[in-house]
Amino acid sequence: MEMTVYETTDEVNSLKINEFKEEDLSTQQQEEIIEFAKEGNYACLAAPQVGHSSRFFLLNGKFYFNPFVESIDENGKSTFEVCENFPDKRIDSMRYKWIEISYQEGGEPQTKKFELEDAQYVQFCMDWLDNSIGSLIETIKQETVMNSDELIGRNDPCPCKSGKKYKKCCGKR
């Protein structure tokens, strides 16, 4: 299994994400996705990121099938995110402190509220599943992300070009 790399906005916008039944993802497939996430140190993975056109995501080893946003915090914050599907680019997106989703588990409807870091991961996965990642790609910063071996001082300008100091931007992630 490998991470799917997308080249264009059209390629992402053309994804058809289908509702999904838990039983349609075999135990072996689930184990492969979980192992891939562990090996790559991914806290979350949306189905399209690994080549599935299905409506599910994995967060911290748990699958969420057919998730939909029920409610979200009204106060958002702009952030620059890195996505492995778009190497060396950052995506400018809005993120919120909490999000509540509905999903299926064992064939039964469930709801769950996610906060802080998990809320950010869920929002990222929902962007993929709702195809809004395609519109976010329009705001991808084309500048190459700095190599991790380059030292950045806390008070230096952030390499993502946000205009903020590193400690107030990417340095606090």
mmCIF file with all atom_site columns, C-alpha atoms in Angstrom:
data_model
loop_
_atom_site.group_PDB
_atom_site.id
_atom_site.type_symbol
_atom_site.label_atom_id
_atom_site.label_alt_id
_atom_site.label_comp_id
_atom_site.label_asym_id
_atom_site.label_entity_id
_atom_site.label_seq_id
_atom_site.pdbx_PDB_ins_code
_atom_site.Cartn_x
_atom_site.Cartn_y
_atom_site.Cartn_z
_atom_site.occupancy
_atom_site.B_iso_or_equiv
_atom_site.pdbx_formal_charge
_atom_site.auth_seq_id
_atom_site.auth_comp_id
_atom_site.auth_asym_id
_atom_site.auth_atom_id
_atom_site.pdbx_PDB_model_num
ATOM 1   C CA . MET A 1 1   ? 0.000   0.000  0.000   1.00 0.00 ? 1   MET A CA 1
ATOM 2   C CA . GLU A 1 2   ? 1.218   3.509  -0.704  1.00 0.00 ? 2   GLU A CA 1
ATOM 3   C CA . MET A 1 3   ? 0.031   7.069  -0.418  1.00 0.00 ? 3   MET A CA 1
ATOM 4   C CA . THR A 1 4   ? -1.744  8.264  -3.558  1.00 0.00 ? 4   THR A CA 1
ATOM 5   C CA . VAL A 1 5   ? -0.087  11.336 -5.055  1.00 0.00 ? 5   VAL A CA 1
ATOM 6   C CA . TYR A 1 6   ? -2.421  13.704 -6.902  1.00 0.00 ? 6   TYR A CA 1
ATOM 7   C CA . GLU A 1 7   ? -1.105  16.071 -9.539  1.00 0.00 ? 7   GLU A CA 1
ATOM 8   C CA . THR A 1 8   ? -3.993  18.418 -10.297 1.00 0.00 ? 8   THR A CA 1
ATOM 9   C CA . THR A 1 9   ? -7.092  19.987 -8.808  1.00 0.00 ? 9   THR A CA 1
ATOM 10  C CA . ASP A 1 10  ? -9.224  18.321 -11.491 1.00 0.00 ? 10  ASP A CA 1
ATOM 11  C CA . GLU A 1 11  ? -7.912  14.929 -10.460 1.00 0.00 ? 11  GLU A CA 1
ATOM 12  C CA . VAL A 1 12  ? -9.059  15.455 -6.865  1.00 0.00 ? 12  VAL A CA 1
ATOM 13  C CA . ASN A 1 13  ? -12.331 17.158 -7.771  1.00 0.00 ? 13  ASN A CA 1
ATOM 14  C CA . SER A 1 14  ? -13.238 14.200 -10.009 1.00 0.00 ? 14  SER A CA 1
ATOM 15  C CA . LEU A 1 15  ? -13.087 11.748 -7.098  1.00 0.00 ? 15  LEU A CA 1
ATOM 16  C CA . LYS A 1 16  ? -16.440 10.097 -6.517  1.00 0.00 ? 16  LYS A CA 1
ATOM 17  C CA . ILE A 1 17  ? -16.654 9.242  -2.833  1.00 0.00 ? 17  ILE A CA 1
ATOM 18  C CA . ASN A 1 18  ? -19.242 6.566  -2.196  1.00 0.00 ? 18  ASN A CA 1
ATOM 19  C CA . GLU A 1 19  ? -21.107 5.693  0.974   1.00 0.00 ? 19  GLU A CA 1
ATOM 20  C CA . PHE A 1 20  ? -19.738 2.532  2.437   1.00 0.00 ? 20  PHE A CA 1
ATOM 21  C CA . LYS A 1 21  ? -20.715 -0.490 4.474   1.00 0.00 ? 21  LYS A CA 1
ATOM 22  C CA . GLU A 1 22  ? -18.292 -1.622 7.149   1.00 0.00 ? 22  GLU A CA 1
ATOM 23  C CA . GLU A 1 23  ? -18.465 -5.192 5.891   1.00 0.00 ? 23  GLU A CA 1
ATOM 24  C CA . ASP A 1 24  ? -17.231 -4.029 2.466   1.00 0.00 ? 24  ASP A CA 1
ATOM 25  C CA . LEU A 1 25  ? -13.787 -3.399 3.955   1.00 0.00 ? 25  LEU A CA 1
ATOM 26  C CA . SER A 1 26  ? -12.352 -6.789 4.850   1.00 0.00 ? 26  SER A CA 1
ATOM 27  C CA . THR A 1 27  ? -10.488 -7.392 8.077   1.00 0.00 ? 27  THR A CA 1
ATOM 28  C CA . GLN A 1 28  ? -7.326  -7.881 6.015   1.00 0.00 ? 28  GLN A CA 1
ATOM 29  C CA . GLN A 1 29  ? -7.821  -4.543 4.244   1.00 0.00 ? 29  GLN A CA 1
ATOM 30  C CA . GLN A 1 30  ? -8.430  -2.819 7.585   1.00 0.00 ? 30  GLN A CA 1
ATOM 31  C CA . GLU A 1 31  ? -5.260  -4.374 9.013   1.00 0.00 ? 31  GLU A CA 1
ATOM 32  C CA . GLU A 1 32  ? -3.258  -3.267 5.948   1.00 0.00 ? 32  GLU A CA 1
ATOM 33  C CA . ILE A 1 33  ? -4.494  0.319  6.294   1.00 0.00 ? 33  ILE A CA 1
ATOM 34  C CA . ILE A 1 34  ? -3.781  0.335  10.043  1.00 0.00 ? 34  ILE A CA 1
ATOM 35  C CA . GLU A 1 35  ? -0.283  -1.070 9.440   1.00 0.00 ? 35  GLU A CA 1
ATOM 36  C CA . PHE A 1 36  ? 0.363   1.486  6.686   1.00 0.00 ? 36  PHE A CA 1
ATOM 37  C CA . ALA A 1 37  ? -0.700  4.283  9.063   1.00 0.00 ? 37  ALA A CA 1
ATOM 38  C CA . LYS A 1 38  ? 1.595   2.953  11.801  1.00 0.00 ? 38  LYS A CA 1
ATOM 39  C CA . GLU A 1 39  ? 4.571   2.566  9.463   1.00 0.00 ? 39  GLU A CA 1
ATOM 40  C CA . GLY A 1 40  ? 4.095   6.078  8.072   1.00 0.00 ? 40  GLY A CA 1
ATOM 41  C CA . ASN A 1 41  ? 3.333   7.515  11.509  1.00 0.00 ? 41  ASN A CA 1
ATOM 42  C CA . TYR A 1 42  ? -0.017  8.885  10.253  1.00 0.00 ? 42  TYR A CA 1
ATOM 43  C CA . ALA A 1 43  ? -2.514  9.744  12.992  1.00 0.00 ? 43  ALA A CA 1
ATOM 44  C CA . CYS A 1 44  ? -5.291  9.901  10.385  1.00 0.00 ? 44  CYS A CA 1
ATOM 45  C CA . LEU A 1 45  ? -5.947  8.726  6.851   1.00 0.00 ? 45  LEU A CA 1
ATOM 46  C CA . ALA A 1 46  ? -8.960  9.402  4.663   1.00 0.00 ? 46  ALA A CA 1
ATOM 47  C CA . ALA A 1 47  ? -9.897  6.683  2.173   1.00 0.00 ? 47  ALA A CA 1
ATOM 48  C CA . PRO A 1 48  ? -8.942  8.718  -0.954  1.00 0.00 ? 48  PRO A CA 1
ATOM 49  C CA . GLN A 1 49  ? -5.444  9.233  0.416   1.00 0.00 ? 49  GLN A CA 1
ATOM 50  C CA . VAL A 1 50  ? -4.796  5.505  0.048   1.00 0.00 ? 50  VAL A CA 1
ATOM 51  C CA . GLY A 1 51  ? -6.680  5.020  -3.220  1.00 0.00 ? 51  GLY A CA 1
ATOM 52  C CA . HIS A 1 52  ? -10.174 4.114  -1.938  1.00 0.00 ? 52  HIS A CA 1
ATOM 53  C CA . SER A 1 53  ? -13.177 6.004  -3.265  1.00 0.00 ? 53  SER A CA 1
ATOM 54  C CA . SER A 1 54  ? -15.171 5.188  -0.166  1.00 0.00 ? 54  SER A CA 1
ATOM 55  C CA . ARG A 1 55  ? -16.529 7.300  2.649   1.00 0.00 ? 55  ARG A CA 1
ATOM 56  C CA . PHE A 1 56  ? -14.419 6.339  5.651   1.00 0.00 ? 56  PHE A CA 1
ATOM 57  C CA . PHE A 1 57  ? -11.384 7.497  7.555   1.00 0.00 ? 57  PHE A CA 1
ATOM 58  C CA . LEU A 1 58  ? -8.990  6.079  10.118  1.00 0.00 ? 58  LEU A CA 1
ATOM 59  C CA . LEU A 1 59  ? -8.079  8.073  13.217  1.00 0.00 ? 59  LEU A CA 1
ATOM 60  C CA . ASN A 1 60  ? -5.747  6.727  15.883  1.00 0.00 ? 60  ASN A CA 1
ATOM 61  C CA . GLY A 1 61  ? -6.391  3.124  14.797  1.00 0.00 ? 61  GLY A CA 1
ATOM 62  C CA . LYS A 1 62  ? -10.214 3.375  14.636  1.00 0.00 ? 62  LYS A CA 1
ATOM 63  C CA . PHE A 1 63  ? -12.320 3.422  11.470  1.00 0.00 ? 63  PHE A CA 1
ATOM 64  C CA . TYR A 1 64  ? -15.215 5.861  11.036  1.00 0.00 ? 64  TYR A CA 1
ATOM 65  C CA . PHE A 1 65  ? -17.604 4.767  8.265   1.00 0.00 ? 65  PHE A CA 1
ATOM 66  C CA . ASN A 1 66  ? -19.880 7.201  6.402   1.00 0.00 ? 66  ASN A CA 1
ATOM 67  C CA . PRO A 1 67  ? -19.011 10.228 8.547   1.00 0.00 ? 67  PRO A CA 1
ATOM 68  C CA . PHE A 1 68  ? -20.875 13.509 8.163   1.00 0.00 ? 68  PHE A CA 1
ATOM 69  C CA . VAL A 1 69  ? -20.386 16.787 10.023  1.00 0.00 ? 69  VAL A CA 1
ATOM 70  C CA . GLU A 1 70  ? -23.211 17.457 12.489  1.00 0.00 ? 70  GLU A CA 1
ATOM 71  C CA . SER A 1 71  ? -21.819 20.622 14.114  1.00 0.00 ? 71  SER A CA 1
ATOM 72  C CA . ILE A 1 72  ? -18.599 22.560 14.337  1.00 0.00 ? 72  ILE A CA 1
ATOM 73  C CA . ASP A 1 73  ? -17.114 25.330 16.449  1.00 0.00 ? 73  ASP A CA 1
ATOM 74  C CA . GLU A 1 74  ? -17.968 28.732 14.989  1.00 0.00 ? 74  GLU A CA 1
ATOM 75  C CA . ASN A 1 75  ? -14.554 30.283 15.611  1.00 0.00 ? 75  ASN A CA 1
ATOM 76  C CA . GLY A 1 76  ? -12.036 29.121 13.048  1.00 0.00 ? 76  GLY A CA 1
ATOM 77  C CA . LYS A 1 77  ? -8.344  29.733 12.575  1.00 0.00 ? 77  LYS A CA 1
ATOM 78  C CA . SER A 1 78  ? -6.391  29.813 9.338   1.00 0.00 ? 78  SER A CA 1
ATOM 79  C CA . THR A 1 79  ? -3.557  27.314 9.199   1.00 0.00 ? 79  THR A CA 1
ATOM 80  C CA . PHE A 1 80  ? -1.038  25.939 6.725   1.00 0.00 ? 80  PHE A CA 1
ATOM 81  C CA . GLU A 1 81  ? -1.041  22.153 6.582   1.00 0.00 ? 81  GLU A CA 1
ATOM 82  C CA . VAL A 1 82  ? 1.267   19.617 5.011   1.00 0.00 ? 82  VAL A CA 1
ATOM 83  C CA . CYS A 1 83  ? -0.340  16.737 3.128   1.00 0.00 ? 83  CYS A CA 1
ATOM 84  C CA . GLU A 1 84  ? 1.673   13.746 1.934   1.00 0.00 ? 84  GLU A CA 1
ATOM 85  C CA . ASN A 1 85  ? -0.503  13.551 -1.175  1.00 0.00 ? 85  ASN A CA 1
ATOM 86  C CA . PHE A 1 86  ? 0.955   16.892 -2.318  1.00 0.00 ? 86  PHE A CA 1
ATOM 87  C CA . PRO A 1 87  ? 4.678   16.632 -1.591  1.00 0.00 ? 87  PRO A CA 1
ATOM 88  C CA . ASP A 1 88  ? 6.533   19.866 -0.817  1.00 0.00 ? 88  ASP A CA 1
ATOM 89  C CA . LYS A 1 89  ? 3.373   21.986 -0.688  1.00 0.00 ? 89  LYS A CA 1
ATOM 90  C CA . ARG A 1 90  ? 1.251   23.385 2.096   1.00 0.00 ? 90  ARG A CA 1
ATOM 91  C CA . ILE A 1 91  ? -2.503  23.863 2.102   1.00 0.00 ? 91  ILE A CA 1
ATOM 92  C CA . ASP A 1 92  ? -4.053  27.018 3.557   1.00 0.00 ? 92  ASP A CA 1
ATOM 93  C CA . SER A 1 93  ? -7.231  25.966 5.369   1.00 0.00 ? 93  SER A CA 1
ATOM 94  C CA . MET A 1 94  ? -9.582  26.920 8.201   1.00 0.00 ? 94  MET A CA 1
ATOM 95  C CA . ARG A 1 95  ? -9.578  24.722 11.290  1.00 0.00 ? 95  ARG A CA 1
ATOM 96  C CA . TYR A 1 96  ? -11.857 24.738 14.310  1.00 0.00 ? 96  TYR A CA 1
ATOM 97  C CA . LYS A 1 97  ? -11.353 23.719 17.959  1.00 0.00 ? 97  LYS A CA 1
ATOM 98  C CA . TRP A 1 98  ? -14.055 21.054 17.879  1.00 0.00 ? 98  TRP A CA 1
ATOM 99  C CA . ILE A 1 99  ? -16.196 19.111 15.452  1.00 0.00 ? 99  ILE A CA 1
ATOM 100 C CA . GLU A 1 100 ? -19.026 16.653 15.965  1.00 0.00 ? 100 GLU A CA 1
ATOM 101 C CA . ILE A 1 101 ? -19.684 13.966 13.381  1.00 0.00 ? 101 ILE A CA 1
ATOM 102 C CA . SER A 1 102 ? -22.222 11.221 12.808  1.00 0.00 ? 102 SER A CA 1
ATOM 103 C CA . TYR A 1 103 ? -20.942 7.863  11.532  1.00 0.00 ? 103 TYR A CA 1
ATOM 104 C CA . GLN A 1 104 ? -21.796 4.161  11.376  1.00 0.00 ? 104 GLN A CA 1
ATOM 105 C CA . GLU A 1 105 ? -20.392 1.556  13.732  1.00 0.00 ? 105 GLU A CA 1
ATOM 106 C CA . GLY A 1 106 ? -21.658 -2.003 13.799  1.00 0.00 ? 106 GLY A CA 1
ATOM 107 C CA . GLY A 1 107 ? -24.458 -0.918 11.488  1.00 0.00 ? 107 GLY A CA 1
ATOM 108 C CA . GLU A 1 108 ? -25.712 1.560  14.089  1.00 0.00 ? 108 GLU A CA 1
ATOM 109 C CA . PRO A 1 109 ? -25.632 5.371  13.855  1.00 0.00 ? 109 PRO A CA 1
ATOM 110 C CA . GLN A 1 110 ? -23.237 7.047  16.282  1.00 0.00 ? 110 GLN A CA 1
ATOM 111 C CA . THR A 1 111 ? -22.121 10.601 17.026  1.00 0.00 ? 111 THR A CA 1
ATOM 112 C CA . LYS A 1 112 ? -18.853 11.775 18.471  1.00 0.00 ? 112 LYS A CA 1
ATOM 113 C CA . LYS A 1 113 ? -17.332 15.123 19.308  1.00 0.00 ? 113 LYS A CA 1
ATOM 114 C CA . PHE A 1 114 ? -13.622 15.609 18.670  1.00 0.00 ? 114 PHE A CA 1
ATOM 115 C CA . GLU A 1 115 ? -11.572 18.392 20.193  1.00 0.00 ? 115 GLU A CA 1
ATOM 116 C CA . LEU A 1 116 ? -8.188  20.025 19.742  1.00 0.00 ? 116 LEU A CA 1
ATOM 117 C CA . GLU A 1 117 ? -5.693  17.950 17.706  1.00 0.00 ? 117 GLU A CA 1
ATOM 118 C CA . ASP A 1 118 ? -8.162  15.154 16.946  1.00 0.00 ? 118 ASP A CA 1
ATOM 119 C CA . ALA A 1 119 ? -10.634 17.783 15.705  1.00 0.00 ? 119 ALA A CA 1
ATOM 120 C CA . GLN A 1 120 ? -7.979  19.038 13.273  1.00 0.00 ? 120 GLN A CA 1
ATOM 121 C CA . TYR A 1 121 ? -7.395  15.502 11.969  1.00 0.00 ? 121 TYR A CA 1
ATOM 122 C CA . VAL A 1 122 ? -11.124 14.841 11.538  1.00 0.00 ? 122 VAL A CA 1
ATOM 123 C CA . GLN A 1 123 ? -11.569 18.134 9.652   1.00 0.00 ? 123 GLN A CA 1
ATOM 124 C CA . PHE A 1 124 ? -8.701  17.223 7.341   1.00 0.00 ? 124 PHE A CA 1
ATOM 125 C CA . CYS A 1 125 ? -10.269 13.803 6.623   1.00 0.00 ? 125 CYS A CA 1
ATOM 126 C CA . MET A 1 126 ? -13.688 15.366 6.088   1.00 0.00 ? 126 MET A CA 1
ATOM 127 C CA . ASP A 1 127 ? -12.125 17.773 3.561   1.00 0.00 ? 127 ASP A CA 1
ATOM 128 C CA . TRP A 1 128 ? -11.042 14.707 1.584   1.00 0.00 ? 128 TRP A CA 1
ATOM 129 C CA . LEU A 1 129 ? -14.381 12.924 1.879   1.00 0.00 ? 129 LEU A CA 1
ATOM 130 C CA . ASP A 1 130 ? -16.430 16.009 0.975   1.00 0.00 ? 130 ASP A CA 1
ATOM 131 C CA . ASN A 1 131 ? -14.113 16.808 -1.967  1.00 0.00 ? 131 ASN A CA 1
ATOM 132 C CA . SER A 1 132 ? -13.377 20.223 -0.496  1.00 0.00 ? 132 SER A CA 1
ATOM 133 C CA . ILE A 1 133 ? -9.690  19.304 -0.529  1.00 0.00 ? 133 ILE A CA 1
ATOM 134 C CA . GLY A 1 134 ? -9.945  20.071 -4.258  1.00 0.00 ? 134 GLY A CA 1
ATOM 135 C CA . SER A 1 135 ? -10.898 23.661 -3.556  1.00 0.00 ? 135 SER A CA 1
ATOM 136 C CA . LEU A 1 136 ? -8.196  23.885 -0.910  1.00 0.00 ? 136 LEU A CA 1
ATOM 137 C CA . ILE A 1 137 ? -5.658  22.811 -3.500  1.00 0.00 ? 137 ILE A CA 1
ATOM 138 C CA . GLU A 1 138 ? -6.340  26.108 -5.255  1.00 0.00 ? 138 GLU A CA 1
ATOM 139 C CA . THR A 1 139 ? -4.701  27.797 -2.260  1.00 0.00 ? 139 THR A CA 1
ATOM 140 C CA . ILE A 1 140 ? -1.698  25.474 -2.099  1.00 0.00 ? 140 ILE A CA 1
ATOM 141 C CA . LYS A 1 141 ? 1.443   27.377 -1.428  1.00 0.00 ? 141 LYS A CA 1
ATOM 142 C CA . GLN A 1 142 ? 3.799   26.498 -4.261  1.00 0.00 ? 142 GLN A CA 1
ATOM 143 C CA . GLU A 1 143 ? 6.919   27.300 -2.295  1.00 0.00 ? 143 GLU A CA 1
ATOM 144 C CA . THR A 1 144 ? 8.900   24.266 -1.284  1.00 0.00 ? 144 THR A CA 1
ATOM 145 C CA . VAL A 1 145 ? 8.630   23.444 2.399   1.00 0.00 ? 145 VAL A CA 1
ATOM 146 C CA . MET A 1 146 ? 11.955  23.886 4.176   1.00 0.00 ? 146 MET A CA 1
ATOM 147 C CA . ASN A 1 147 ? 14.015  20.783 4.749   1.00 0.00 ? 147 ASN A CA 1
ATOM 148 C CA . SER A 1 148 ? 13.862  19.634 8.353   1.00 0.00 ? 148 SER A CA 1
ATOM 149 C CA . ASP A 1 149 ? 17.653  19.819 8.624   1.00 0.00 ? 149 ASP A CA 1
ATOM 150 C CA . GLU A 1 150 ? 17.551  23.607 8.159   1.00 0.00 ? 150 GLU A CA 1
ATOM 151 C CA . LEU A 1 151 ? 17.456  25.333 11.528  1.00 0.00 ? 151 LEU A CA 1
ATOM 152 C CA . ILE A 1 152 ? 14.773  27.908 12.159  1.00 0.00 ? 152 ILE A CA 1
ATOM 153 C CA . GLY A 1 153 ? 14.979  30.266 15.115  1.00 0.00 ? 153 GLY A CA 1
ATOM 154 C CA . ARG A 1 154 ? 11.850  30.806 17.211  1.00 0.00 ? 154 ARG A CA 1
ATOM 155 C CA . ASN A 1 155 ? 11.757  34.489 16.240  1.00 0.00 ? 155 ASN A CA 1
ATOM 156 C CA . ASP A 1 156 ? 12.605  33.948 12.555  1.00 0.00 ? 156 ASP A CA 1
ATOM 157 C CA . PRO A 1 157 ? 9.904   34.500 9.921   1.00 0.00 ? 157 PRO A CA 1
ATOM 158 C CA . CYS A 1 158 ? 7.944   31.301 9.364   1.00 0.00 ? 158 CYS A CA 1
ATOM 159 C CA . PRO A 1 159 ? 9.082   29.413 6.227   1.00 0.00 ? 159 PRO A CA 1
ATOM 160 C CA . CYS A 1 160 ? 5.433   28.936 5.169   1.00 0.00 ? 160 CYS A CA 1
ATOM 161 C CA . LYS A 1 161 ? 5.394   32.641 4.234   1.00 0.00 ? 161 LYS A CA 1
ATOM 162 C CA . SER A 1 162 ? 2.482   33.495 6.541   1.00 0.00 ? 162 SER A CA 1
ATOM 163 C CA . GLY A 1 163 ? 4.257   36.640 7.712   1.00 0.00 ? 163 GLY A CA 1
ATOM 164 C CA . LYS A 1 164 ? 4.209   35.456 11.333  1.00 0.00 ? 164 LYS A CA 1
ATOM 165 C CA . LYS A 1 165 ? 7.113   34.489 13.529  1.00 0.00 ? 165 LYS A CA 1
ATOM 166 C CA . TYR A 1 166 ? 7.894   30.765 13.454  1.00 0.00 ? 166 TYR A CA 1
ATOM 167 C CA . LYS A 1 167 ? 6.970   30.353 17.160  1.00 0.00 ? 167 LYS A CA 1
ATOM 168 C CA . LYS A 1 168 ? 3.507   31.854 16.495  1.00 0.00 ? 168 LYS A CA 1
ATOM 169 C CA . CYS A 1 169 ? 2.851   29.783 13.369  1.00 0.00 ? 169 CYS A CA 1
ATOM 170 C CA . CYS A 1 170 ? 4.211   26.385 12.325  1.00 0.00 ? 170 CYS A CA 1
ATOM 171 C CA . GLY A 1 171 ? 6.482   26.190 15.363  1.00 0.00 ? 171 GLY A CA 1
ATOM 172 C CA . LYS A 1 172 ? 3.582   25.678 17.738  1.00 0.00 ? 172 LYS A CA 1
ATOM 173 C CA . ARG A 1 173 ? 2.275   22.535 16.023  1.00 0.00 ? 173 ARG A CA 1
#
